[in-house]
CSV table of C-alpha atoms and ligand atoms in Angstrom, one decimal:
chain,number,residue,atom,x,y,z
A,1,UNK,CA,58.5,8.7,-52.6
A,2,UNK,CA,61.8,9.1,-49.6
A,3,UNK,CA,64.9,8.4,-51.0
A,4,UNK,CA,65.3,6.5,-47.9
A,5,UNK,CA,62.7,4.2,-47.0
A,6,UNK,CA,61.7,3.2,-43.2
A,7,UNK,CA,61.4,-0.1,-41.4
A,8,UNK,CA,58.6,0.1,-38.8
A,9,UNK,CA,58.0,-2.9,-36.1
A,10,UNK,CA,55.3,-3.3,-34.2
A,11,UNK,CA,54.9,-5.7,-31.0
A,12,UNK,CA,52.9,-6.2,-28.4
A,13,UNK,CA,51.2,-9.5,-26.6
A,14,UNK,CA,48.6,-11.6,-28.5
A,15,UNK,CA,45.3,-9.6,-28.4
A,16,UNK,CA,47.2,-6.0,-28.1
A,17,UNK,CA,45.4,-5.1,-31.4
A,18,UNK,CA,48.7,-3.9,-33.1
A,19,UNK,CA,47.4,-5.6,-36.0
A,20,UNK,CA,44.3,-3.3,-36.3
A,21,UNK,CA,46.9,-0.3,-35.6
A,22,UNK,CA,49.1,-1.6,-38.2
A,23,UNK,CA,46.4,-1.5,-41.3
A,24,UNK,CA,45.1,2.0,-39.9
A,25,UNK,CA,48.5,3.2,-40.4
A,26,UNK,CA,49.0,1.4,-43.7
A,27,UNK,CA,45.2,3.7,-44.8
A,28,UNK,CA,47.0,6.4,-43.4
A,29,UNK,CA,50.4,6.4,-44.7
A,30,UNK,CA,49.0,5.4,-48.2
A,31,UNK,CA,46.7,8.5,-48.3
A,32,UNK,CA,49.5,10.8,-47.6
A,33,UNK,CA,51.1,9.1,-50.8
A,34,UNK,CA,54.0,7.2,-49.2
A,35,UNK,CA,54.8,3.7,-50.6
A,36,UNK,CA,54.1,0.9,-48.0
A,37,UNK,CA,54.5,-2.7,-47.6
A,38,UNK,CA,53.3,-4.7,-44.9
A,39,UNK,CA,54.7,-7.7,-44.0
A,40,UNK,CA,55.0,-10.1,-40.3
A,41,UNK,CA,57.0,-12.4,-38.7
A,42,UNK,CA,56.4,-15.2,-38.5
A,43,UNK,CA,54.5,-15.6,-42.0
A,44,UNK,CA,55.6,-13.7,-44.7
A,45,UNK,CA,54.9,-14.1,-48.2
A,46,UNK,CA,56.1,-17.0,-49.8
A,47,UNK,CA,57.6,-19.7,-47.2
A,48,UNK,CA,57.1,-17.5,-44.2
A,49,UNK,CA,53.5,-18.8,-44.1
A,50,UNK,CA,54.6,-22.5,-44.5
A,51,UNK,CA,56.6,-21.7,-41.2
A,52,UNK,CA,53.9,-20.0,-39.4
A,53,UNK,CA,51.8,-22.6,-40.3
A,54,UNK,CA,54.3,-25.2,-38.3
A,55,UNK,CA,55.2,-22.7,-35.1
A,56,UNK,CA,51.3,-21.9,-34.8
A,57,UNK,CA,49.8,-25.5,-35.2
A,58,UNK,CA,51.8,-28.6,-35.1
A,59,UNK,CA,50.8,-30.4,-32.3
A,60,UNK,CA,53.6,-32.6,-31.2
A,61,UNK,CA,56.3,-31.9,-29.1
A,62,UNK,CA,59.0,-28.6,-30.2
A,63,UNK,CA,61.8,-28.2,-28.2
A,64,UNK,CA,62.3,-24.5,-27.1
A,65,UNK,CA,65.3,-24.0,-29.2
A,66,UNK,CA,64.2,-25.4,-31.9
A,67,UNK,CA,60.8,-22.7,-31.7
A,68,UNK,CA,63.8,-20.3,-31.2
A,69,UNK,CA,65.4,-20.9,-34.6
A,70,UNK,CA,61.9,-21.5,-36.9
A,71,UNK,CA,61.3,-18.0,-35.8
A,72,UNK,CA,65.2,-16.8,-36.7
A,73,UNK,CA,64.6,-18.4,-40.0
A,74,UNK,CA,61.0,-16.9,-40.5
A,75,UNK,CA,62.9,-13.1,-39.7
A,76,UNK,CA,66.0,-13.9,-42.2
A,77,UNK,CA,64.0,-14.9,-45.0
A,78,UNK,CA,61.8,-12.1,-44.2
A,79,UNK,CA,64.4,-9.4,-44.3
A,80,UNK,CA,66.2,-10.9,-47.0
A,81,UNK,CA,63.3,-10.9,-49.4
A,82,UNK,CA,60.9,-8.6,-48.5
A,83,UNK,CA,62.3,-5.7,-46.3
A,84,UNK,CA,66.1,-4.5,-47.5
A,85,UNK,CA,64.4,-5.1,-50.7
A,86,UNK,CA,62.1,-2.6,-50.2
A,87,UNK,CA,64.1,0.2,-47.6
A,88,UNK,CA,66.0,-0.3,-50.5
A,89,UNK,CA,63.4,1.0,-52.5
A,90,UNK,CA,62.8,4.2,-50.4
A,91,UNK,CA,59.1,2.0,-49.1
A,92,UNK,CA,58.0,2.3,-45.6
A,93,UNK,CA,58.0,-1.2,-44.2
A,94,UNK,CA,55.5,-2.2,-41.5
A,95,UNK,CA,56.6,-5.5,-39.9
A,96,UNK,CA,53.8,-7.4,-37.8
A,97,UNK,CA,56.4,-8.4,-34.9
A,98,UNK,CA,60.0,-8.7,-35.5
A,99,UNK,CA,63.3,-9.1,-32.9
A,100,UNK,CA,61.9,-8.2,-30.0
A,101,UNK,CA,59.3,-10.9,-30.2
A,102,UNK,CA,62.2,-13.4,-29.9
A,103,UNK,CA,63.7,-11.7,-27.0
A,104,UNK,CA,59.9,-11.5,-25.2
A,105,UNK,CA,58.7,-14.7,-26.2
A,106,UNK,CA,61.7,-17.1,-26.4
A,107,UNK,CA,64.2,-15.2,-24.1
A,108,UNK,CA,61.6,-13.7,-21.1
A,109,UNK,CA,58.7,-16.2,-21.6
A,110,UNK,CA,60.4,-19.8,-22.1
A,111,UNK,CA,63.5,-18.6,-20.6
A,112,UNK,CA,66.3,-19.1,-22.9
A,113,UNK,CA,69.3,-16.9,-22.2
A,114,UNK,CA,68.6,-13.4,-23.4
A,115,UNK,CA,72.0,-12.5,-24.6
A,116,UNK,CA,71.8,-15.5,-27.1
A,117,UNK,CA,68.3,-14.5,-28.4
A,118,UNK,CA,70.0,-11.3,-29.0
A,119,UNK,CA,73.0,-12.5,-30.6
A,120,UNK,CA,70.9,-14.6,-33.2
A,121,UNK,CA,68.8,-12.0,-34.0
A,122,UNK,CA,71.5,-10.2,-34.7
A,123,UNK,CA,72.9,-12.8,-37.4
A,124,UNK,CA,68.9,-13.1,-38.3
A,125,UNK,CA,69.4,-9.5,-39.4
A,126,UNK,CA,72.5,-9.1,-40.7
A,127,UNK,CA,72.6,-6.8,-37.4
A,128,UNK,CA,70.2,-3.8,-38.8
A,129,UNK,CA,67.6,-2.8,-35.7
A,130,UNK,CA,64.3,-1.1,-36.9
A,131,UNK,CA,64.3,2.5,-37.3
A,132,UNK,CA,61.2,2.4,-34.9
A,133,UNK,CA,59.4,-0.2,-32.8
A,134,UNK,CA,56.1,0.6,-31.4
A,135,UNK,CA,55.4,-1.8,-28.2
A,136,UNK,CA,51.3,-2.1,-27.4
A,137,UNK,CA,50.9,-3.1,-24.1
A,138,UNK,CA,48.6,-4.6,-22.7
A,139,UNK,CA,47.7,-6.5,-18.9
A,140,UNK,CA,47.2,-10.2,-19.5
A,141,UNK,CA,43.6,-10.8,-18.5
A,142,UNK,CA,42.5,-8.0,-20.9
A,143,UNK,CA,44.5,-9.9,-23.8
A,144,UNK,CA,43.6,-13.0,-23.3
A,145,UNK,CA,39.5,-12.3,-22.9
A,146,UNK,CA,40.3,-10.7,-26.4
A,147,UNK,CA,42.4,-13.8,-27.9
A,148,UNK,CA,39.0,-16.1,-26.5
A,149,UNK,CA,38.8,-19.6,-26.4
A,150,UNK,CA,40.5,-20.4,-29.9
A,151,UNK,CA,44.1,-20.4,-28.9
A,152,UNK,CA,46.8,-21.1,-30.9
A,153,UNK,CA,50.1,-23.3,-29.8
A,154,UNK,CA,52.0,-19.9,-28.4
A,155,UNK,CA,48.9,-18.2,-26.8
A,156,UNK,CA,47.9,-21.7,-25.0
A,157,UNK,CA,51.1,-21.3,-23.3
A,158,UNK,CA,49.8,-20.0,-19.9
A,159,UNK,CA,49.1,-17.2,-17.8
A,160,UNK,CA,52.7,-16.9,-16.3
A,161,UNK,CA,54.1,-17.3,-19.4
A,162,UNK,CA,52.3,-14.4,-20.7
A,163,UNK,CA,53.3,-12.2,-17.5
A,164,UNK,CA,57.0,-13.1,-18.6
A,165,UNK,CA,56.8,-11.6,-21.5
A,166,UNK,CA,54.6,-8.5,-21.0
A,167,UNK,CA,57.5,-7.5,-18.4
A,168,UNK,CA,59.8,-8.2,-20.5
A,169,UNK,CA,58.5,-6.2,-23.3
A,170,UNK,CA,58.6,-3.5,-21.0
A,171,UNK,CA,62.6,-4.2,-19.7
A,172,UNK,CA,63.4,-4.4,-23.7
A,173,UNK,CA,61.7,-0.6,-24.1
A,174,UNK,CA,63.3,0.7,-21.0
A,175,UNK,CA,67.1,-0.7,-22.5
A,176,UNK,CA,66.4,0.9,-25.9
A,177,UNK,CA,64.0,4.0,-25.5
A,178,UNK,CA,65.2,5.4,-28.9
A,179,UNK,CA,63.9,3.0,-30.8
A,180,UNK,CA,61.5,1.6,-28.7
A,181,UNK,CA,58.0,3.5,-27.9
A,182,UNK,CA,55.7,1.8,-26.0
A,183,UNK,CA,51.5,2.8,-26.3
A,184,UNK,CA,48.4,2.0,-23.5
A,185,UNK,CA,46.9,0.0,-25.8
A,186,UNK,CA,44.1,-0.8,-23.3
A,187,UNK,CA,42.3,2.3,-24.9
A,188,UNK,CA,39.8,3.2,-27.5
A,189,UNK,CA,41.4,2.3,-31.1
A,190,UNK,CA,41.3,5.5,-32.2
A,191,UNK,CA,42.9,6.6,-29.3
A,192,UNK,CA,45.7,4.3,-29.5
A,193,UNK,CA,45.8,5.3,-33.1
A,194,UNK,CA,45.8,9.2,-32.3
A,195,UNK,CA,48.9,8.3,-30.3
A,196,UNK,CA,50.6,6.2,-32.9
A,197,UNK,CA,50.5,8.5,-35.2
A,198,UNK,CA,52.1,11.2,-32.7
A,199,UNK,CA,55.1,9.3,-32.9
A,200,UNK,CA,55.5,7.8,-36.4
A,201,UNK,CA,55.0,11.8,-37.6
A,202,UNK,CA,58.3,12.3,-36.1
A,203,UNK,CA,60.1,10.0,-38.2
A,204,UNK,CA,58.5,10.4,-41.8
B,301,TMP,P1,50.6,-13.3,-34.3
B,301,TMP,O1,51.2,-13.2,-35.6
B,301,TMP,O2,49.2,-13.6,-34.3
B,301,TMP,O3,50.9,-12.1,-33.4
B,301,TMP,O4,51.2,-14.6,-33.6
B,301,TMP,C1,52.5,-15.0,-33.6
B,301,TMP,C2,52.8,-15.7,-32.4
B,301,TMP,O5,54.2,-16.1,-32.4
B,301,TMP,C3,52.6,-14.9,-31.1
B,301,TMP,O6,52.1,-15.7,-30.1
B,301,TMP,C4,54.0,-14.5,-30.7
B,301,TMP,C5,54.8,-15.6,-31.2
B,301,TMP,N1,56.2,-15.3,-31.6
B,301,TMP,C6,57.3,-15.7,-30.8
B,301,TMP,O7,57.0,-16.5,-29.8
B,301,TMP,N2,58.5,-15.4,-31.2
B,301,TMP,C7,58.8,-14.7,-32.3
B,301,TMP,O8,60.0,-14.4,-32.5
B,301,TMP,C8,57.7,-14.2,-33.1
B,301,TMP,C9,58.0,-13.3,-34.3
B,301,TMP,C10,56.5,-14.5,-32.7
């Protein structure tokens, strides 16, 4: 057990197969006898999946702001009740999207002003920042071949859209290259995951 647990984010576009990455890591971590807990935004245990459920599929008209703050609600309940909880408790966290999702999706990709995205996520999260974000990247043909034909309300939003927000996944890494590591995730999994692990290593 760390006396000082460690919140992990992963991000990436839809299809980037961080999810995949995330429970290889989880096997991982677990068999090295750290104490994990996985969670994601939006959809976390509890009413975090009544939320998802409305951002994912309601099918009448949401105004961009109001997407904006479902998703700041999703993150505050999320770190409120399941994440300090738990860094708290000297667990490693691994969060299935988190801030930077906002700032990609809401800020790049609709086009909301960036600095406001920011500031809410700040009062989101009581202004704590992961100790490490893992970006996968991924080019937008690849990702959506790999989302298919079953699209949800976000990943129907359109090819530019999804350009928007790949680049600005990338501007986000480039502003915060501590935190932020960003993986070719157009590889083979285990691959990806060899390089994952590279990195996480240095922060266990
Ligand atoms: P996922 O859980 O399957 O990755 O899907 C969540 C979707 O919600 C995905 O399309 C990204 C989107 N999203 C935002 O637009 N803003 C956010 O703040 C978060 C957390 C997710």
């Amino acid at each position: 057990m760390r006396d000082r647990g460690l919140f992990i984010t992963f991000e990436g576009a839809d299809g980037c197969g961080k999810t995949t990455q995330i429970n290889l890591l989880k096997d991982y971590l677990e068999k090295e006898g750290y104490d994990v807990i996985l969670t994601r935004e939006p959809g976390a245990k509890g009413l975090g999946e009544k939320v998802r459920e409305i951002l994912l599929n309601y099918d009448g008209v949401v105004s961009d702001r109001c997407e904006s703050f479902l998703f700041l609600a999703d993150r505050a309940q999320n770190i409120d009740i399941i994440v300090n909880p738990a860094v708290a408790a000297g667990k490693i966290v691994l969060c299935d999207r988190h801030i930077d999702s906002t700032v990609a999706y809401q800020g790049y990709g609709r086009g909301l002003d960036i600095d406001r995205i920011k500031m809410l996520n700040s009062l989101a999260t009581n202004f704590k920042k992961p100790d490490l974000t893992i970006v996968f990247d991924i080019d937008v043909e690849t990702s959506m071949q790999r989302v298919g034909k079953d699209k949800d309300r976000m990943e129907s939003a359109g090819v530019d859209f999804h350009n928007r927000v790949r680049d600005g996944y990338l501007k986000i890494a480039k502003e915060e290259p501590e935190r932020i590591k960003v993986i070719n995730s157009v590889q083979p999994i285990e691959k990806v995951f060899e390089e994952l692990l590279e990195i996480v290593k240095k922060y266990l």
